[in-house]
Short mmCIF file of C-alpha atoms and ligand atoms in Angstrom, two decimals:
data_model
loop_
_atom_site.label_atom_id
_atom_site.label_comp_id
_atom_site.label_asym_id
_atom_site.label_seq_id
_atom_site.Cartn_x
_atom_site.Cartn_y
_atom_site.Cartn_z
CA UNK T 8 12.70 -11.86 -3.35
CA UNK T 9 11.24 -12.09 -7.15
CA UNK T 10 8.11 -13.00 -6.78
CA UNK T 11 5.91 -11.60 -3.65
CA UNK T 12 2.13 -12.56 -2.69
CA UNK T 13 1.10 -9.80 0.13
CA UNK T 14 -2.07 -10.49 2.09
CA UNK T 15 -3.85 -7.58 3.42
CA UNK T 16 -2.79 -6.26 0.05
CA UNK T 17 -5.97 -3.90 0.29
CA UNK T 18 -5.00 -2.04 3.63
CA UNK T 19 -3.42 1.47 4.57
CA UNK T 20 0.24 -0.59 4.26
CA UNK T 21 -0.66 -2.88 1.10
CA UNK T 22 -2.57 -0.99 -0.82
CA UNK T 23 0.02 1.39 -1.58
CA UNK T 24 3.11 -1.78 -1.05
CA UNK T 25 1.81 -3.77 -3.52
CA UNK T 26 2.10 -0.40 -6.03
CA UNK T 27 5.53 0.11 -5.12
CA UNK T 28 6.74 -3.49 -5.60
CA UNK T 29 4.99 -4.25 -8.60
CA UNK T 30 7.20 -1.47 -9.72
CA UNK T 31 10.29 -2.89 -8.41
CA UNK T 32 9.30 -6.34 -9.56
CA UNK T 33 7.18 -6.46 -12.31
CA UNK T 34 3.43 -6.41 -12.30
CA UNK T 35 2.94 -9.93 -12.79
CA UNK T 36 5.40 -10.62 -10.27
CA UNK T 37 3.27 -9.72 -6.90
CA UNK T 38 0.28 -11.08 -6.24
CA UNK T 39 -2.41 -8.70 -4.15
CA UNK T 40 -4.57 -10.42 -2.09
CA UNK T 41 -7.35 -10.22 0.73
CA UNK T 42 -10.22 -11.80 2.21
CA UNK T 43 -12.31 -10.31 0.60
CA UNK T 44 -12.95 -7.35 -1.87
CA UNK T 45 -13.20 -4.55 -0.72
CA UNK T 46 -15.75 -1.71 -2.94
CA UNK T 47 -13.34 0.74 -1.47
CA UNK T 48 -10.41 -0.80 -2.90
CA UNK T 49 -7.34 1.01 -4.59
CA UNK T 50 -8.55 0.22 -8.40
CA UNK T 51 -4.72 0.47 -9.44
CA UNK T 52 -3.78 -2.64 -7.45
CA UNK T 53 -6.52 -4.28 -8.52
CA UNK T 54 -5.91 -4.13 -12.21
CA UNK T 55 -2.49 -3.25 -12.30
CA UNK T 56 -1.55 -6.87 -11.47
CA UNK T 57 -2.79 -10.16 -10.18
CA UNK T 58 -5.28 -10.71 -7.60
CA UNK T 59 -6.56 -13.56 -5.63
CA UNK T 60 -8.96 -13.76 -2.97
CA UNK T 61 -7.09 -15.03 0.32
CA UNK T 62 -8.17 -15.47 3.57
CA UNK T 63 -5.30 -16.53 5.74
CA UNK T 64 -7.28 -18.66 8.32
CA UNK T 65 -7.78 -21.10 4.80
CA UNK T 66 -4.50 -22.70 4.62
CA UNK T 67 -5.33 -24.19 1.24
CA UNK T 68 -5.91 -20.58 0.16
CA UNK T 69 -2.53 -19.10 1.06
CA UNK T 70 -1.30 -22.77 -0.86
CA UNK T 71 -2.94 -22.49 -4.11
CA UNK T 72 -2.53 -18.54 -4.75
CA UNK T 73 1.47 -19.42 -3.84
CA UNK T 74 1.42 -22.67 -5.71
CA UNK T 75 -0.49 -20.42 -9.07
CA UNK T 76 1.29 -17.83 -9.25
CA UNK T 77 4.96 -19.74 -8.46
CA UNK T 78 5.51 -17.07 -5.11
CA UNK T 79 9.03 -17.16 -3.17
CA UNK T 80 8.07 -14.54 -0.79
CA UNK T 81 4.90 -13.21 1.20
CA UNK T 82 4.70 -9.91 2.67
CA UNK T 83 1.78 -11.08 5.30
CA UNK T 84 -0.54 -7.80 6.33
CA UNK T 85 -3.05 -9.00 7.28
CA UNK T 86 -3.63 -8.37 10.84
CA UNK T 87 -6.32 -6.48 13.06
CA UNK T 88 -4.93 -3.68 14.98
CA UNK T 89 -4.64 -2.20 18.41
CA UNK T 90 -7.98 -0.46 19.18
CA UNK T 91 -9.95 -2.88 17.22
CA UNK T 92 -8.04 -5.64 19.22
CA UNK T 93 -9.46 -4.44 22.37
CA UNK T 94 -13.03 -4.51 21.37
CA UNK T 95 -12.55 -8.07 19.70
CA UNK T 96 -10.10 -9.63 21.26
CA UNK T 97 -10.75 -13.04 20.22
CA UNK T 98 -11.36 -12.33 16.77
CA UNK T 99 -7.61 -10.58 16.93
CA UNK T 100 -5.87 -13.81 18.13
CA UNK T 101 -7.55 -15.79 15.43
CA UNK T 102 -6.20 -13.96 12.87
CA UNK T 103 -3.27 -12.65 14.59
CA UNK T 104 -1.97 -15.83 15.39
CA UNK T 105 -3.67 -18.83 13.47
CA UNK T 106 -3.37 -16.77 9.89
CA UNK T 107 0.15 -16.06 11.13
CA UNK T 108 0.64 -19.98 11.28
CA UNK T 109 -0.60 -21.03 8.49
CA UNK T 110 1.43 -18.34 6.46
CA UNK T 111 4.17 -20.05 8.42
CA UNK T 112 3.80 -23.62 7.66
CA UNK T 113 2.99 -22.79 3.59
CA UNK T 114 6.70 -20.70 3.85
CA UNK T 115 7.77 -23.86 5.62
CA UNK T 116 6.89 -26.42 3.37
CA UNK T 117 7.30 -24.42 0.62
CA UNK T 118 10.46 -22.87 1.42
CA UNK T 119 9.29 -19.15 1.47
CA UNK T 120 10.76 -16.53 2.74
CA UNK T 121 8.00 -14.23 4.57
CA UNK T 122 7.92 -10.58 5.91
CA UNK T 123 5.42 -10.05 9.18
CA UNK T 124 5.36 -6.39 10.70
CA UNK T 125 5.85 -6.49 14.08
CA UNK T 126 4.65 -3.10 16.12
CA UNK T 127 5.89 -0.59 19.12
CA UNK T 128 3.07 -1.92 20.49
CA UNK T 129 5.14 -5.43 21.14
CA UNK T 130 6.44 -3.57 24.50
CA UNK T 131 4.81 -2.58 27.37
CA UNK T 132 4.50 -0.08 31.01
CA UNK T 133 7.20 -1.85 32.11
CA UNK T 134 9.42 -1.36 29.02
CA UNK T 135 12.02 1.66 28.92
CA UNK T 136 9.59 4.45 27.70
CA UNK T 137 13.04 6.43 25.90
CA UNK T 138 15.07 5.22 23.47
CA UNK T 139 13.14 1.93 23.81
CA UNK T 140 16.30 -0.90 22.90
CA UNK T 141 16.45 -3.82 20.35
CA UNK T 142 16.67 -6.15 23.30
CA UNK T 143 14.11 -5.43 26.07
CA UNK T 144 11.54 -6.29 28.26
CA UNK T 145 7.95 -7.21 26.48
CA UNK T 146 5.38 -7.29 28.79
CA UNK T 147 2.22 -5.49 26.62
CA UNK T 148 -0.87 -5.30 28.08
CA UNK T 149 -2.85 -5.02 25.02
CA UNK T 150 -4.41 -8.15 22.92
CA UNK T 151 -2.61 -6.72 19.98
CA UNK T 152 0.77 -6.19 21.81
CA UNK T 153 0.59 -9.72 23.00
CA UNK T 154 -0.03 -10.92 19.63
CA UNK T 155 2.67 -9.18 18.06
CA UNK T 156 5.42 -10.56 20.87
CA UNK T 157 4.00 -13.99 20.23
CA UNK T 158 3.78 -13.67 16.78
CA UNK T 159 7.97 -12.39 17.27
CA UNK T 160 9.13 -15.36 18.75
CA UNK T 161 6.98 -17.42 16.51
CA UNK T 162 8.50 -16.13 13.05
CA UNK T 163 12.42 -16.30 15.26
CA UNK T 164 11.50 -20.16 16.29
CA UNK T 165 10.30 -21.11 12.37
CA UNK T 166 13.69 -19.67 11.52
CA UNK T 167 16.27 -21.17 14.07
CA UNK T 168 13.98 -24.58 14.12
CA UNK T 169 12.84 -24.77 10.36
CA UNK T 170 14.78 -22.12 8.48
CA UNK T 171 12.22 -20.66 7.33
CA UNK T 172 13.77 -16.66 6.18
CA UNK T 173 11.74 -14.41 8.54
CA UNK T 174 11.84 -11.07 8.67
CA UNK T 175 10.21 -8.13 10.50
CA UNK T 176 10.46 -4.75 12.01
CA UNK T 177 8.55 -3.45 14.67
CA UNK T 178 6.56 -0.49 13.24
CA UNK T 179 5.80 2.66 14.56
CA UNK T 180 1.99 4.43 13.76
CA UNK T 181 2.05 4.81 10.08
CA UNK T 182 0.82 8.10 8.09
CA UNK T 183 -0.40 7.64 4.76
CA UNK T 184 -2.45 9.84 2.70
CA UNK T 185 -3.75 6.74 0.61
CA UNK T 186 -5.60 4.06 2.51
CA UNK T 187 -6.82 5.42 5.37
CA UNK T 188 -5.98 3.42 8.60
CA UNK T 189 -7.88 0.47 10.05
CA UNK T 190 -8.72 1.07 13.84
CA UNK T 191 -5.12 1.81 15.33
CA UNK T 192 -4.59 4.20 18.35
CA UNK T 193 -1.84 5.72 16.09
CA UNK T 194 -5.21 6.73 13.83
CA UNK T 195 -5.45 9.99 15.11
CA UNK T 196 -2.25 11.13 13.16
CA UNK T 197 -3.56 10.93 9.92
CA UNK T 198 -7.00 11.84 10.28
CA UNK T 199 -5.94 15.32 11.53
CA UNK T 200 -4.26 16.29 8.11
CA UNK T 201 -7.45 15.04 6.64
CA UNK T 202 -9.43 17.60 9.31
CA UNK T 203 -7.15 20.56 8.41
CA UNK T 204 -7.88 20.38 5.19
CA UNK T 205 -11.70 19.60 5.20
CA UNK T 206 -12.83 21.25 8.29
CA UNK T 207 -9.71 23.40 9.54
CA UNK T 208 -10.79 21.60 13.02
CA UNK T 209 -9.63 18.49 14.53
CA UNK T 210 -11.45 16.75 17.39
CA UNK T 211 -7.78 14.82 19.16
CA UNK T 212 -8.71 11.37 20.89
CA UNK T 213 -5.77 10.99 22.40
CA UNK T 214 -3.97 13.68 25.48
CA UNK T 215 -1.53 16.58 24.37
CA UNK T 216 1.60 15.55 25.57
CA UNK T 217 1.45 11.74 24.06
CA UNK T 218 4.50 10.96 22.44
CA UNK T 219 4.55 7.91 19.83
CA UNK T 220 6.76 6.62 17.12
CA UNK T 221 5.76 7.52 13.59
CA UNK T 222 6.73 7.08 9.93
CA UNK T 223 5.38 8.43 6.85
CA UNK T 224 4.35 5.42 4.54
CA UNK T 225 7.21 5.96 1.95
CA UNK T 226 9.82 5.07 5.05
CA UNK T 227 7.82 2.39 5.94
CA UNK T 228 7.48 1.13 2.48
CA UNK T 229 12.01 0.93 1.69
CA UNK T 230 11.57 -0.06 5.08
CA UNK T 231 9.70 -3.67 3.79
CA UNK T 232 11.88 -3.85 0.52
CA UNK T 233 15.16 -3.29 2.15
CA UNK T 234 15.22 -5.42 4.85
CA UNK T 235 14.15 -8.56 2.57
CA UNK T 236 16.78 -7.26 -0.12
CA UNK T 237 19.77 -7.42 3.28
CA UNK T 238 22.21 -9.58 3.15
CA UNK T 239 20.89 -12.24 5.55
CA UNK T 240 24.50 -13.02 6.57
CA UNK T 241 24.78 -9.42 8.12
CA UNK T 242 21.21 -9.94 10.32
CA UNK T 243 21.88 -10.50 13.68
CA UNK T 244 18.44 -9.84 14.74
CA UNK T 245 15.32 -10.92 12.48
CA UNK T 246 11.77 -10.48 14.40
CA UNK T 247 11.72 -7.92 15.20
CA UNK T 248 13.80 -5.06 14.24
CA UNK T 249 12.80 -1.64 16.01
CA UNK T 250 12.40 1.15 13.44
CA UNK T 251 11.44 4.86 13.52
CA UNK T 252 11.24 8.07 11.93
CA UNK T 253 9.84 10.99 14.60
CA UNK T 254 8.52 10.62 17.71
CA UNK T 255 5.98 13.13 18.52
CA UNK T 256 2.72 14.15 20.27
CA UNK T 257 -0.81 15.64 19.10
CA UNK T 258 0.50 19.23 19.72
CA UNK T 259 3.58 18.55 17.86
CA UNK T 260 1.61 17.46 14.49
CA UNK T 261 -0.64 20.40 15.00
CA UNK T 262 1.34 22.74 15.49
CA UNK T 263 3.52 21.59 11.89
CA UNK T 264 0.01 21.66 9.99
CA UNK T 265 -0.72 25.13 11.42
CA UNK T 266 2.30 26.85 10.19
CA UNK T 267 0.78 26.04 6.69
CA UNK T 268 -3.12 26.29 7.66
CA UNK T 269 -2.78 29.40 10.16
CA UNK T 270 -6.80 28.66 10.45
CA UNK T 271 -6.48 25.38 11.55
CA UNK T 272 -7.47 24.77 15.69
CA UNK T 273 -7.41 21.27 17.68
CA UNK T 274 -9.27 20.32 20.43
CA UNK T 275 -9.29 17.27 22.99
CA UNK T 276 -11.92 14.78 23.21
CA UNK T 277 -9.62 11.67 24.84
CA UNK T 278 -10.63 8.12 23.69
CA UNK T 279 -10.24 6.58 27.59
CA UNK T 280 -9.69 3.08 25.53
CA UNK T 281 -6.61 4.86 22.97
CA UNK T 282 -5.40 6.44 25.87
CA UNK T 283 -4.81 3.91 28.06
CA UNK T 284 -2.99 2.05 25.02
CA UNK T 285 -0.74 5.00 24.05
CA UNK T 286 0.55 5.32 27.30
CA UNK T 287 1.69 1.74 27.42
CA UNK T 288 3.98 2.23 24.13
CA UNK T 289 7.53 3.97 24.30
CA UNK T 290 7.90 7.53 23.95
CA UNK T 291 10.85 6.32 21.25
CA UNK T 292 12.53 3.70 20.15
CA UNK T 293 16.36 3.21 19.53
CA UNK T 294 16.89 1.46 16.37
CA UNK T 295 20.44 1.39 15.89
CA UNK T 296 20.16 -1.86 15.24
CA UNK T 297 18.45 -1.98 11.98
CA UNK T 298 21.03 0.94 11.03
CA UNK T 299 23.74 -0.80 11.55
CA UNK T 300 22.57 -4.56 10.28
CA UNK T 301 21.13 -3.41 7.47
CA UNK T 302 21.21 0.56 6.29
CA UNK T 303 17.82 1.67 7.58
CA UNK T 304 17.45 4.92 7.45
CA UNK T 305 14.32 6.85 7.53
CA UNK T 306 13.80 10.29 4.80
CA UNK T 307 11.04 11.98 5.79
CA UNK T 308 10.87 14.26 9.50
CA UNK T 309 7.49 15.80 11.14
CA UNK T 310 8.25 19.02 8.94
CA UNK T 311 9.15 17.06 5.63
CA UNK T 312 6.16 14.99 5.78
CA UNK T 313 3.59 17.05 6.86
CA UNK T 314 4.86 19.32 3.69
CA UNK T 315 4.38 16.27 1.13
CA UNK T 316 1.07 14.94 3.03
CA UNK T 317 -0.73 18.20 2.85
CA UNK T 318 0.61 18.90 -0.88
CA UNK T 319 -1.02 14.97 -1.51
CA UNK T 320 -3.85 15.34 0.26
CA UNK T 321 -5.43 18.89 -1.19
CA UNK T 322 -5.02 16.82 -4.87
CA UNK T 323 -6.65 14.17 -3.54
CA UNK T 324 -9.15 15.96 -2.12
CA UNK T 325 -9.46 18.57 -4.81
CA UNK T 326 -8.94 21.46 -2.47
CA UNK T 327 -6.12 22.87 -4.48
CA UNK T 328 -6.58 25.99 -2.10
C1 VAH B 23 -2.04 0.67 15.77
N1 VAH B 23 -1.23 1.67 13.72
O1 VAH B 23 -2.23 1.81 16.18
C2 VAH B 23 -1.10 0.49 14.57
C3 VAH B 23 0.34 0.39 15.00
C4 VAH B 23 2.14 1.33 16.47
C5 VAH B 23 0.70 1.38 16.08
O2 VAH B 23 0.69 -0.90 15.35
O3 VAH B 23 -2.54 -0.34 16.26
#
């Protein structure tokens, strides 16, 4: 991987990606783009390196910015996520699954190798809810799940059929204290760090007692780089590795974020739509497999993280209290 065109780059994962591999890389060497952009967006990435406008459902998009800037890799973000899913489902599969193929068939044609995040949310009720394996049933009942089981055994058939060097890892809710996140069910567990802070009160959507995956962003972001710097002989699985850091629920986070905001209280106001999503993703995940294929290993724990995101978050939010 030397030179890297992400899409979504202006999202709660690229935004701060494209930072980090620019660093890696070279600025000149990774190529942000999105569909549009964004007032919002993280002025470092957009002058800190190249930018094109990209929208992945225009093939001759993904071509040119690949073809211009002379790309060997694409990190491909751009996706719509669970909770958004449900309310446009449609809209989901088109880019889902049609910008999906078409960053497929460029890395096919133009011999790319391409990273696509895969979710927890690729399993379903019928899954094993602990210590969710590699190799399981898949039956999601969510637009978004579906999408992200298709869109696994798309990226595995482009590589056993075509060759094409896919990659992906099935990600658990992600906790940033840069971009905020974009309409997942996993939302709720960065928005309450945000609440301790500003408000010292946090209005939960989904039920005490919920257990998810999670990862702080800086896992999440040696998660991208060091699976596309493995040693592809080594890979016995490729879409889509399970990965984790912590599995835990509302009252977990809350209680972490109290012991440094003794003011802080929660309440429960349950999303029926979230809800009903959580509690069709595993409790955890086993992901042996991408520690022993390739070194993953995740840094950060519920107490390490919520240390660094509260630290990050009172700069950026100039409460140095
Ligand atoms: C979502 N944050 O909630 C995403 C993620 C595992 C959750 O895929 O939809």
């Amino acid at each position: 991987m030397k030179r890297i065109l992400v899409t979504g780059a202006l999202g709660q994962i690229g935004s701060e990606l494209v930072l980090k591999l620019r660093r890696i890389y070279g600025e000149n060497n990774v190529v942000a783009s999105s569909r549009s952009k964004k007032d919002t967006a993280n002025k470092e990435v957009m002058e800190s390196g190249p930018f094109e406008l990209v929208d992945v459902l225009n093939s001759q998009q993904i071509i040119e910015a690949t073809k211009k800037h002379n790309v060997d890799t694409v990190i491909h973000l751009a996706s719509i996520l669970s909770a958004v899913g449900e309310e446009k489902p449609h809209l989901l599969w088109d880019i889902n699954m049609n910008g999906l193929y078409n960053v497929l068939e460029v890395a096919r044609e133009k011999n790319h190798g391409v990273f696509i995040p895969s979710s927890i949310a690729a399993f379903g009720p019928s899954t094993p809810m602990d210590l969710t394996p590699q190799d399981t049933i898949q039956r999601p009942t969510t637009i978004y799940g579906v999408s992200k089981v298709a869109g696994e055994l798309l990226c595995d058939y482009y590589y056993e059929r075509f060759g094409v060097d896919t990659r992906g890892v099935r990600f658990p809710g992600l906790i940033s204290y840069e971009a905020l996140p974009g309409g997942g069910t996993t939302d709720y567990a960065v928005h309450i760090y945000y609440e301790a802070l500003k408000t010292k009160e946090f209005i939960c959507n989904i039920k005490e007692g919920t257990k998810m995956d999670m990862m702080y962003m800086p896992d999440a972001l040696d998660c991208i780089v060091n699976l596309m710097e493995a040693d592809s002989t080594k890979l016995k699985h490729r879409n889509a590795f399970n990965v984790t850091a912590m599995s835990f629920g509302p009252e977990d986070v809350y209680a972490e974020i109290k012991k440094h905001v003794p003011e802080f209280e929660i309440k429960y106001d349950v999303d029926p739509v979230k809800q009903k999503i959580a509690e069709s993703w595993p409790n955890s995940l086993d992901d042996s497999a991408a520690r022993e294929e390739w070194g993953w290993t995740p840094k950060y724990n519920l107490e390490t993280m919520t240390v660094d995101m509260l630290e990050k978050l009172k700069e950026k939010l100039g409460n140095n209290k």
